[in-house]
């Protein structure tokens, strides 16, 4: 049994639970005010070492929207995304934007997202307006990108009332965001890629991030990891006071070493070491959810030697898939090393807020559209089995209409560049059509987490099983190592062979016609397939 304190999963009562003395007791109020002024309720269990994060809906396909004026507003982008099968989205709640244009317009957009049926929306917080930005130069010639007043008290005591400290500009901003968007945003992602930099060096090598704090100049923050832990701490404390059901997430991490640094250091500004009641806990206590980013073309070697285009695309998409889940497993191992195993401390929730492969070749990438499509549907199909609740494609729109795309991230859009596209005529790429096709086929189906429900497939096959409320099954299958000359036969197990199935080509073959499977024997193509069961004969 878990050793952490069991709490209600809805977390509606997870506000600080300090030992309460009579309200007339002056000493109680003095101590309480002092503790809050230090930045947290040190006598409480209101942190992620004890609180079980709320469950997220599983198998959600998400999209990264962007800034595409004048026609493609937040609402128009949401409309387009919903029509093509996306269930959730990731949107910016940046301080410098909200500070200039106000919170009400974003609130209206989020309310509209909810009306369209989007769930578990992710909001990125951070990025201060100039007047709220810290002027500290942690790097030569580069100003920190964080907020000023970050180490001032989070709360102030006024006539027996605890209020947010407006001088702590980040705390005040999180307070405003949480109160404005309560019930509309489910996951608050603290910054975007704070670890962007050279975090891939292994332990023991000079400059690695495992044995010492990541140098500020090598990160996207231009600030110390202690500062990032401070922002997680403030976000967790303020957000949970306003909206206990919301989750605090890391900001789209890509380096396991940075996650390890978060989990081994506190927000003590000089050394990151535990220091009495002021800095009592390391960073793992201040987030519920790991958000990570994965672009496997950056760390997966190309597959060469195959003359068959379909086989080559499938081989490389498999290698990319292995790289995706390999990164997730490395990140998870960091958490296990720090006790987040569901026994010592609660397990974290998982979302992938950016992933994709380029549609076009580039200097560093030799892939193509078929590889991209096969990789994406395999990733979406296998995400629930890897305990990742959301997979957000990057991005809704191409960066620009130029070929080849430079950088390659500009060739990852679901649609041609919206900046130059009329509102009435969006131009979808094949990936948008493939995702829409995949979602329509699996609409109403959910991954079955019971290990007994998952098939014992031949060693040369991969796949996942989904079921609808009536118990009908949907099976996604693909070859592990397709060859140019062979078409292996899959003999379905008896419990499947006795049913009637329709085979739908998906991914790069989404445009092909379905086939009826009658005898339980399936010639496996190089591209992924989806099988839908029907009532018995």
Coordinates of C-alpha atoms in Angstrom, one line a residue:
X1 CA 0.0 0.0 0.0
X2 CA 1.2 3.5 -0.7
X3 CA 2.8 5.2 2.3
X4 CA 1.7 8.7 1.3
X5 CA -1.5 10.0 2.7
X6 CA -4.6 9.0 0.7
X7 CA -6.6 12.0 -0.5
X8 CA -9.8 12.5 -2.4
X9 CA -9.1 12.3 -6.2
X10 CA -11.2 15.3 -6.9
X11 CA -8.9 17.4 -4.7
X12 CA -11.8 19.7 -3.8
X13 CA -10.6 19.8 -0.1
X14 CA -6.9 20.0 -0.7
X15 CA -6.3 23.5 0.6
X16 CA -3.7 23.9 3.3
X17 CA -4.5 22.1 6.5
X18 CA -2.6 23.7 9.3
X19 CA -3.2 22.9 12.9
X20 CA -5.9 25.4 14.0
X21 CA -5.7 27.1 17.3
X22 CA -8.5 29.4 18.7
X23 CA -9.0 32.3 16.3
X24 CA -8.5 34.8 19.2
X25 CA -5.1 33.4 19.9
X26 CA -2.7 36.2 18.9
X27 CA 0.3 33.8 18.8
X28 CA -1.5 31.6 16.2
X29 CA -2.0 34.5 13.8
X30 CA 1.5 35.7 14.3
X31 CA 3.0 32.3 13.4
X32 CA 0.6 31.8 10.5
X33 CA 1.4 35.2 9.0
X34 CA 5.2 34.5 9.4
X35 CA 4.9 31.1 7.7
X36 CA 2.9 32.5 4.7
X37 CA 5.4 35.4 4.4
X38 CA 8.2 32.8 4.0
X39 CA 6.4 31.6 0.9
X40 CA 4.4 28.6 2.0
X41 CA 2.6 26.8 4.7
X42 CA 5.5 24.8 6.0
X43 CA 3.3 22.9 8.5
X44 CA 1.0 21.6 5.8
X45 CA 0.9 18.6 3.4
X46 CA -0.3 20.8 0.5
X47 CA 2.4 19.7 -2.0
X48 CA 2.9 17.0 -4.6
X49 CA 4.7 14.7 -2.2
X50 CA 1.3 14.0 -0.6
X51 CA -1.5 15.1 -2.9
X52 CA -2.6 12.7 -5.5
X53 CA -3.0 14.6 -8.9
X54 CA -6.5 14.4 -10.4
X55 CA -6.9 11.9 -13.3
X56 CA -6.8 13.2 -16.8
X57 CA -8.9 11.9 -19.7
X58 CA -6.8 9.4 -21.7
X59 CA -6.1 9.3 -25.4
X60 CA -6.6 12.9 -26.1
X61 CA -5.3 14.3 -29.4
X62 CA -4.1 17.9 -28.9
X63 CA -2.8 20.7 -31.1
X64 CA -0.6 23.7 -30.7
X65 CA -2.4 26.8 -31.9
X66 CA -0.5 30.0 -32.7
X67 CA -0.7 33.7 -33.6
X68 CA -2.0 34.1 -37.1
X69 CA -3.7 37.5 -37.6
X70 CA -5.8 39.0 -38.7
X71 CA -8.4 36.3 -39.6
X72 CA -7.2 33.3 -37.6
X73 CA -8.2 34.3 -34.1
X74 CA -8.1 31.8 -31.2
X75 CA -11.8 31.0 -31.9
X76 CA -11.2 30.4 -35.6
X77 CA -8.2 28.2 -35.0
X78 CA -10.2 26.2 -32.4
X79 CA -13.1 25.7 -34.9
X80 CA -10.6 24.4 -37.5
X81 CA -8.9 22.1 -35.0
X82 CA -12.2 20.6 -33.8
X83 CA -13.3 19.9 -37.4
X84 CA -10.2 17.8 -37.9
X85 CA -10.6 15.6 -34.8
X86 CA -8.6 17.3 -32.1
X87 CA -9.9 16.9 -28.5
X88 CA -7.8 19.4 -26.6
X89 CA -5.3 22.2 -27.3
X90 CA -2.4 24.1 -25.9
X91 CA -2.6 27.8 -25.8
X92 CA -0.5 30.7 -24.5
X93 CA -1.4 32.7 -21.4
X94 CA 1.6 34.9 -21.6
X95 CA 1.9 37.8 -19.2
X96 CA 3.1 40.3 -21.8
X97 CA 0.1 39.5 -24.0
X98 CA -2.5 39.5 -21.2
X99 CA -1.0 42.6 -19.7
X100 CA -1.4 44.5 -22.9
X101 CA -4.8 43.2 -24.2
X102 CA -6.5 42.1 -21.0
X103 CA -7.8 38.8 -19.6
X104 CA -11.4 39.1 -20.7
X105 CA -10.8 38.3 -24.4
X106 CA -8.8 35.2 -23.6
X107 CA -11.5 34.1 -21.1
X108 CA -14.1 34.4 -23.8
X109 CA -12.0 32.3 -26.2
X110 CA -11.5 29.6 -23.5
X111 CA -15.2 29.5 -22.8
X112 CA -15.7 29.0 -26.5
X113 CA -13.2 26.2 -26.6
X114 CA -15.2 24.5 -23.9
X115 CA -18.5 24.9 -25.9
X116 CA -16.8 23.2 -28.9
X117 CA -16.1 20.2 -26.7
X118 CA -12.4 20.7 -25.9
X119 CA -11.3 19.1 -22.6
X120 CA -8.3 19.3 -20.3
X121 CA -6.9 22.4 -22.0
X122 CA -3.3 23.3 -21.4
X123 CA -2.2 26.9 -20.8
X124 CA 1.4 28.0 -21.0
X125 CA 2.2 30.6 -18.3
X126 CA 5.2 32.9 -18.0
X127 CA 7.0 35.5 -20.3
X128 CA 6.7 38.8 -18.4
X129 CA 5.8 42.2 -19.7
X130 CA 8.9 44.6 -19.8
X131 CA 7.8 46.4 -16.6
X132 CA 7.6 43.1 -14.7
X133 CA 10.8 41.5 -16.0
X134 CA 13.8 40.9 -13.8
X135 CA 16.8 42.9 -14.9
X136 CA 19.3 40.5 -13.5
X137 CA 22.0 39.4 -16.0
X138 CA 22.8 35.8 -15.1
X139 CA 24.6 35.5 -18.5
X140 CA 27.0 37.9 -20.1
X141 CA 25.0 40.5 -22.0
X142 CA 21.7 38.5 -21.6
X143 CA 18.9 39.6 -19.3
X144 CA 17.0 36.9 -17.4
X145 CA 13.6 36.1 -18.8
X146 CA 11.9 35.7 -15.5
X147 CA 9.8 38.0 -13.3
X148 CA 11.1 40.5 -10.8
X149 CA 10.3 40.2 -7.1
X150 CA 10.3 36.4 -7.4
X151 CA 11.8 35.9 -4.0
X152 CA 9.6 38.4 -2.2
X153 CA 6.9 36.9 0.0
X154 CA 4.0 35.3 -1.9
X155 CA 1.4 36.5 0.6
X156 CA 0.7 39.6 2.7
X157 CA -1.3 39.8 5.9
X158 CA -3.8 42.6 6.1
X159 CA -6.3 42.8 9.1
X160 CA -6.4 39.0 9.5
X161 CA -6.8 38.6 5.7
X162 CA -4.2 36.9 3.6
X163 CA -3.7 38.6 0.2
X164 CA -1.4 38.1 -2.7
X165 CA 1.7 40.2 -2.6
X166 CA 1.6 42.5 -5.7
X167 CA 5.3 43.2 -5.4
X168 CA 5.9 39.5 -6.3
X169 CA 4.9 40.1 -9.9
X170 CA 4.9 36.4 -10.8
X171 CA 2.7 35.4 -7.8
X172 CA 0.3 38.3 -8.7
X173 CA 0.2 37.2 -12.3
X174 CA -0.5 33.5 -11.4
X175 CA -3.2 34.7 -9.0
X176 CA -4.9 36.7 -11.8
X177 CA -4.6 33.9 -14.3
X178 CA -6.0 31.3 -11.8
X179 CA -8.9 33.4 -10.9
X180 CA -9.7 34.5 -14.5
X181 CA -9.5 31.0 -16.0
X182 CA -10.7 28.7 -13.2
X183 CA -12.6 25.8 -14.7
X184 CA -11.4 26.6 -18.2
X185 CA -7.8 25.6 -18.1
X186 CA -7.0 22.2 -16.6
X187 CA -3.2 22.1 -16.8
X188 CA -0.9 25.1 -16.3
X189 CA 2.5 24.6 -18.0
X190 CA 5.2 26.7 -16.3
X191 CA 7.2 28.2 -19.2
X192 CA 8.0 26.5 -22.5
X193 CA 11.2 24.5 -22.8
X194 CA 13.1 26.1 -19.8
X195 CA 15.8 23.5 -20.5
X196 CA 16.4 24.4 -24.1
X197 CA 20.2 24.0 -24.4
X198 CA 22.9 21.5 -24.1
X199 CA 21.6 19.1 -21.5
X200 CA 22.6 15.9 -23.2
X201 CA 26.0 15.3 -21.7
X202 CA 26.3 12.1 -19.6
X203 CA 27.3 12.0 -15.9
X204 CA 31.0 12.4 -15.3
X205 CA 31.7 14.7 -18.3
X206 CA 32.6 18.3 -17.8
X207 CA 29.6 20.6 -18.0
X208 CA 27.0 17.9 -17.5
X209 CA 23.7 18.7 -15.8
X210 CA 23.6 15.6 -13.6
X211 CA 26.4 16.4 -11.3
X212 CA 26.0 20.2 -11.0
X213 CA 23.2 22.7 -11.6
X214 CA 22.6 23.6 -15.3
X215 CA 24.5 26.8 -16.1
X216 CA 21.9 29.6 -16.6
X217 CA 23.5 30.6 -19.9
X218 CA 22.8 27.1 -21.3
X219 CA 19.1 27.2 -20.7
X220 CA 16.1 28.8 -22.2
X221 CA 15.4 30.8 -19.0
X222 CA 18.8 32.5 -18.8
X223 CA 18.3 31.9 -15.1
X224 CA 19.2 29.2 -12.6
X225 CA 17.2 26.0 -12.1
X226 CA 16.7 27.2 -8.6
X227 CA 14.7 30.1 -10.1
X228 CA 12.6 27.6 -12.1
X229 CA 11.9 25.6 -9.0
X230 CA 10.8 28.9 -7.3
X231 CA 8.3 29.5 -10.1
X232 CA 6.9 25.9 -9.8
X233 CA 6.6 26.5 -6.1
X234 CA 4.7 29.8 -6.4
X235 CA 2.5 28.4 -9.2
X236 CA 1.6 25.3 -7.1
X237 CA 0.8 27.2 -3.9
X238 CA -1.2 30.0 -5.6
X239 CA -3.0 27.8 -8.1
X240 CA -4.1 25.2 -5.6
X241 CA -5.5 27.8 -3.3
X242 CA -7.7 29.1 -6.2
X243 CA -8.3 26.0 -8.3
X244 CA -7.4 22.8 -6.5
X245 CA -8.5 20.6 -9.4
X246 CA -6.0 22.2 -11.8
X247 CA -2.6 20.6 -12.5
X248 CA 0.9 22.2 -12.4
X249 CA 3.1 20.9 -15.2
X250 CA 6.7 21.3 -16.1
X251 CA 7.3 23.3 -19.2
X252 CA 7.8 20.9 -22.1
X253 CA 11.1 19.3 -21.0
X254 CA 13.5 17.5 -23.4
X255 CA 16.5 16.7 -21.2
X256 CA 16.2 14.1 -18.4
X257 CA 19.1 15.9 -16.7
X258 CA 17.1 19.0 -16.2
X259 CA 14.2 17.1 -14.7
X260 CA 16.7 15.5 -12.3
X261 CA 18.0 19.0 -11.4
X262 CA 14.4 20.1 -10.7
X263 CA 13.9 17.1 -8.4
X264 CA 17.2 17.4 -6.5
X265 CA 17.3 21.1 -5.8
X266 CA 15.1 23.5 -3.9
X267 CA 14.3 27.1 -4.7
X268 CA 17.1 28.4 -2.4
X269 CA 18.5 31.0 -4.7
X270 CA 22.2 30.5 -4.1
X271 CA 22.8 26.7 -3.7
X272 CA 19.4 25.1 -4.2
X273 CA 20.0 23.2 -0.9
X274 CA 17.3 22.5 1.7
X275 CA 17.2 25.3 4.2
X276 CA 14.9 25.0 7.3
X277 CA 11.4 26.2 6.8
X278 CA 12.2 28.7 4.1
X279 CA 13.2 26.2 1.4
X280 CA 12.0 22.9 2.8
X281 CA 11.4 20.8 -0.3
X282 CA 13.0 20.1 -3.7
X283 CA 11.2 20.8 -7.0
X284 CA 9.4 17.5 -7.3
X285 CA 7.0 18.7 -4.5
X286 CA 5.7 21.5 -6.7
X287 CA 4.4 19.9 -9.9
X288 CA 1.7 17.3 -10.7
X289 CA 2.4 16.5 -14.3
X290 CA 5.4 16.1 -16.6
X291 CA 5.0 17.8 -19.9
X292 CA 7.7 16.8 -22.4
X293 CA 8.6 17.5 -26.0
X294 CA 9.9 15.0 -28.5
X295 CA 11.1 15.5 -32.1
X296 CA 12.7 12.1 -32.8
X297 CA 14.4 13.3 -36.1
X298 CA 16.8 15.1 -33.8
X299 CA 18.0 12.0 -32.0
X300 CA 17.1 9.0 -34.3
X301 CA 19.5 7.8 -37.0
X302 CA 18.1 7.5 -40.6
X303 CA 17.3 4.0 -41.9
X304 CA 19.2 3.3 -45.1
X305 CA 19.4 0.5 -47.6
X306 CA 15.7 0.0 -48.4
X307 CA 14.6 0.6 -51.9
X308 CA 10.9 0.1 -51.1
X309 CA 9.4 3.5 -50.0
X310 CA 6.6 2.0 -47.9
X311 CA 9.0 -0.3 -46.1
X312 CA 11.6 2.5 -45.5
X313 CA 8.9 4.8 -44.1
X314 CA 7.6 2.2 -41.8
X315 CA 11.1 1.3 -40.6
X316 CA 12.0 4.9 -39.8
X317 CA 8.7 5.7 -38.2
X318 CA 9.2 2.7 -35.9
X319 CA 12.7 3.9 -35.0
X320 CA 11.2 7.4 -34.3
X321 CA 8.5 5.8 -32.2
X322 CA 11.2 3.9 -30.2
X323 CA 13.0 7.2 -29.7
X324 CA 9.8 9.0 -28.5
X325 CA 9.0 6.4 -25.8
X326 CA 12.7 6.0 -25.0
X327 CA 12.8 9.6 -24.0
X328 CA 9.6 9.3 -21.9
X329 CA 11.1 6.3 -20.2
X330 CA 14.3 8.1 -19.4
X331 CA 12.3 11.0 -17.9
X332 CA 10.2 8.5 -15.9
X333 CA 13.3 6.8 -14.6
X334 CA 14.4 10.2 -13.1
X335 CA 11.1 10.4 -11.2
X336 CA 11.5 6.8 -10.0
X337 CA 14.9 7.6 -8.7
X338 CA 13.4 10.4 -6.7
X339 CA 10.6 8.3 -5.2
X340 CA 7.7 9.2 -7.5
X341 CA 6.6 5.6 -7.9
X342 CA 3.1 5.5 -6.4
X343 CA 4.5 4.0 -3.2
X344 CA 6.8 6.6 -1.6
X345 CA 5.3 9.5 -3.4
X346 CA 2.4 9.8 -5.9
X347 CA 3.1 9.1 -9.5
X348 CA 3.0 12.1 -11.9
X349 CA 0.6 12.5 -14.8
X350 CA 2.1 12.7 -18.3
X351 CA 1.4 14.8 -21.3
X352 CA 3.5 15.4 -24.5
X353 CA 2.8 18.9 -25.5
X354 CA 4.9 19.0 -28.7
X355 CA 5.8 16.1 -31.0
X356 CA 6.0 15.5 -34.8
X357 CA 8.4 14.7 -37.6
X358 CA 9.1 17.1 -40.6
X359 CA 7.0 16.6 -43.7
X360 CA 9.9 17.5 -46.0
X361 CA 13.6 16.7 -46.2
X362 CA 16.1 19.2 -44.8
X363 CA 19.8 19.4 -44.1
X364 CA 19.4 17.4 -41.0
X365 CA 16.5 15.2 -42.0
X366 CA 15.9 12.8 -44.9
X367 CA 12.3 11.8 -44.1
X368 CA 9.1 12.4 -46.0
X369 CA 5.4 12.7 -45.6
X370 CA 4.7 9.0 -45.4
X371 CA 7.2 8.6 -42.5
X372 CA 5.6 11.5 -40.7
X373 CA 2.0 10.1 -41.1
X374 CA 2.9 6.6 -40.0
X375 CA 4.9 7.8 -37.0
X376 CA 2.1 10.1 -35.8
X377 CA -0.7 7.5 -35.9
X378 CA 1.6 4.9 -34.2
X379 CA 2.4 7.4 -31.5
X380 CA -1.3 8.3 -30.9
X381 CA -2.2 4.6 -30.8
X382 CA 0.5 3.7 -28.3
X383 CA 0.3 6.7 -26.0
X384 CA -2.3 5.3 -23.6
X385 CA -0.2 2.1 -23.1
X386 CA 2.7 4.4 -22.2
X387 CA 0.6 6.3 -19.7
X388 CA 0.7 9.5 -21.6
X389 CA -2.8 11.2 -21.5
X390 CA -2.3 13.8 -24.1
X391 CA -0.3 14.0 -27.4
X392 CA -0.2 17.5 -28.9
X393 CA 0.9 17.9 -32.5
X394 CA 3.2 20.7 -33.4
X395 CA 1.6 22.7 -35.0
X396 CA -1.7 23.7 -36.5
X397 CA 0.0 25.9 -39.2
X398 CA 3.2 25.7 -41.2
X399 CA 5.7 28.4 -40.3
X400 CA 6.0 29.7 -43.9
X401 CA 5.3 28.5 -47.4
X402 CA 8.8 27.8 -48.6
X403 CA 10.4 24.6 -49.8
X404 CA 12.5 23.1 -48.4
X405 CA 11.4 24.5 -45.0
X406 CA 14.1 26.2 -43.0
X407 CA 14.0 25.4 -40.1
X408 CA 12.4 22.0 -40.5
X409 CA 9.8 22.8 -37.8
X410 CA 8.1 25.1 -40.4
X411 CA 7.1 21.9 -42.3
X412 CA 5.2 20.3 -39.4
X413 CA 1.9 22.1 -39.8
X414 CA -1.5 20.4 -40.2
X415 CA -2.3 23.2 -42.7
X416 CA -0.4 25.5 -45.1
X417 CA 0.6 28.7 -43.4
X418 CA -2.5 30.3 -42.0
X419 CA -0.9 33.8 -42.2
X420 CA -1.4 33.7 -45.9
X421 CA -4.6 31.6 -46.1
X422 CA -8.1 33.0 -46.4
X423 CA -10.4 32.0 -43.6
X424 CA -12.8 30.3 -46.0
X425 CA -10.1 28.1 -47.6
X426 CA -7.7 26.4 -45.2
X427 CA -5.4 24.0 -47.0
X428 CA -4.9 20.8 -45.1
X429 CA -1.8 18.6 -45.5
X430 CA -2.1 14.9 -45.5
X431 CA -1.3 14.7 -41.8
X432 CA -4.5 16.6 -41.0
X433 CA -6.6 14.2 -43.1
X434 CA -4.9 11.2 -41.6
X435 CA -5.6 12.4 -38.1
X436 CA -9.2 13.2 -38.9
X437 CA -9.6 9.7 -40.4
X438 CA -8.0 8.0 -37.4
X439 CA -10.1 10.0 -34.9
X440 CA -13.4 9.2 -36.8
X441 CA -12.6 5.5 -36.8
X442 CA -11.8 5.5 -33.0
X443 CA -14.6 7.9 -32.0
X444 CA -16.3 6.3 -29.0
X445 CA -13.5 3.9 -28.3
X446 CA -11.1 4.0 -25.3
X447 CA -7.9 2.2 -24.6
X448 CA -8.4 -0.8 -22.3
X449 CA -5.7 -0.7 -19.6
X450 CA -6.3 -4.2 -18.5
X451 CA -3.2 -6.2 -19.4
X452 CA -5.4 -9.3 -20.1
X453 CA -7.3 -7.3 -22.7
X454 CA -4.1 -6.6 -24.7
X455 CA -3.3 -9.2 -27.3
X456 CA -0.4 -11.6 -27.2
X457 CA 0.8 -10.6 -30.7
X458 CA 3.5 -12.4 -32.7
X459 CA 7.0 -10.9 -32.0
X460 CA 7.0 -9.2 -35.4
X461 CA 3.8 -7.1 -34.6
X462 CA 3.0 -4.1 -32.4
X463 CA -0.4 -2.9 -31.5
X464 CA -3.1 -1.7 -29.1
X465 CA -6.7 -2.6 -28.3
X466 CA -9.5 -0.1 -27.8
X467 CA -13.1 -0.8 -26.8
X468 CA -16.4 1.1 -26.9
X469 CA -19.1 1.0 -24.2
X470 CA -20.8 -1.9 -25.9
X471 CA -17.6 -4.0 -25.7
X472 CA -16.8 -3.8 -29.4
X473 CA -13.1 -3.9 -30.2
X474 CA -10.8 -1.8 -32.3
X475 CA -7.3 -3.0 -32.9
X476 CA -4.4 -0.9 -34.3
X477 CA -1.5 -3.0 -35.7
X478 CA 1.8 -2.4 -37.5
X479 CA 4.9 -4.4 -38.4
X480 CA 8.0 -4.1 -36.4
X481 CA 10.4 -4.8 -39.2
X482 CA 8.7 -4.6 -42.6
X483 CA 10.7 -6.0 -45.6
X484 CA 10.7 -5.3 -49.3
X485 CA 9.9 -8.8 -50.5
X486 CA 7.7 -10.4 -47.8
X487 CA 4.1 -9.9 -46.8
X488 CA 3.7 -11.8 -43.6
X489 CA 0.4 -13.3 -42.6
X490 CA -1.2 -12.6 -39.3
X491 CA -3.4 -15.5 -38.1
X492 CA -5.8 -13.9 -35.6
X493 CA -6.4 -15.6 -32.3
X494 CA -9.5 -17.8 -32.1
X495 CA -11.5 -15.2 -30.1
X496 CA -10.9 -12.7 -32.9
X497 CA -11.0 -15.0 -35.9
X498 CA -14.6 -15.9 -35.0
X499 CA -15.7 -12.3 -35.4
X500 CA -16.3 -10.2 -38.4
X501 CA -13.7 -7.4 -39.0
X502 CA -13.2 -4.5 -41.3
X503 CA -9.6 -3.5 -42.1
X504 CA -8.9 0.2 -42.5
X505 CA -5.5 1.4 -43.8
X506 CA -4.4 4.3 -41.7
X507 CA -1.5 6.7 -41.5
X508 CA 0.2 7.1 -44.9
X509 CA -2.4 4.8 -46.4
X510 CA -5.5 6.6 -45.0
X511 CA -6.8 7.2 -48.4
X512 CA -7.1 3.5 -49.4
X513 CA -10.4 1.7 -49.3
X514 CA -11.2 -0.7 -46.4
X515 CA -11.4 -4.5 -46.7
X516 CA -13.6 -7.0 -45.1
X517 CA -11.7 -9.8 -43.2
X518 CA -13.7 -13.1 -43.2
X519 CA -11.3 -15.9 -42.4
X520 CA -9.1 -14.4 -39.7
X521 CA -6.0 -14.2 -41.9
X522 CA -4.5 -10.8 -42.6
X523 CA -1.7 -10.1 -45.1
X524 CA 0.1 -7.4 -43.1
X525 CA 1.0 -4.3 -45.3
X526 CA 4.0 -2.1 -44.4
X527 CA 1.7 0.7 -43.2
X528 CA -0.4 0.6 -40.0
X529 CA -3.9 -0.7 -40.1
X530 CA -7.0 -0.5 -37.9
X531 CA -9.4 -3.4 -37.4
X532 CA -13.0 -2.7 -36.3
X533 CA -15.1 -5.6 -35.1
X534 CA -18.8 -6.1 -36.0
X535 CA -21.6 -8.3 -34.6
X536 CA -21.0 -12.0 -35.1
X537 CA -22.2 -13.7 -38.2

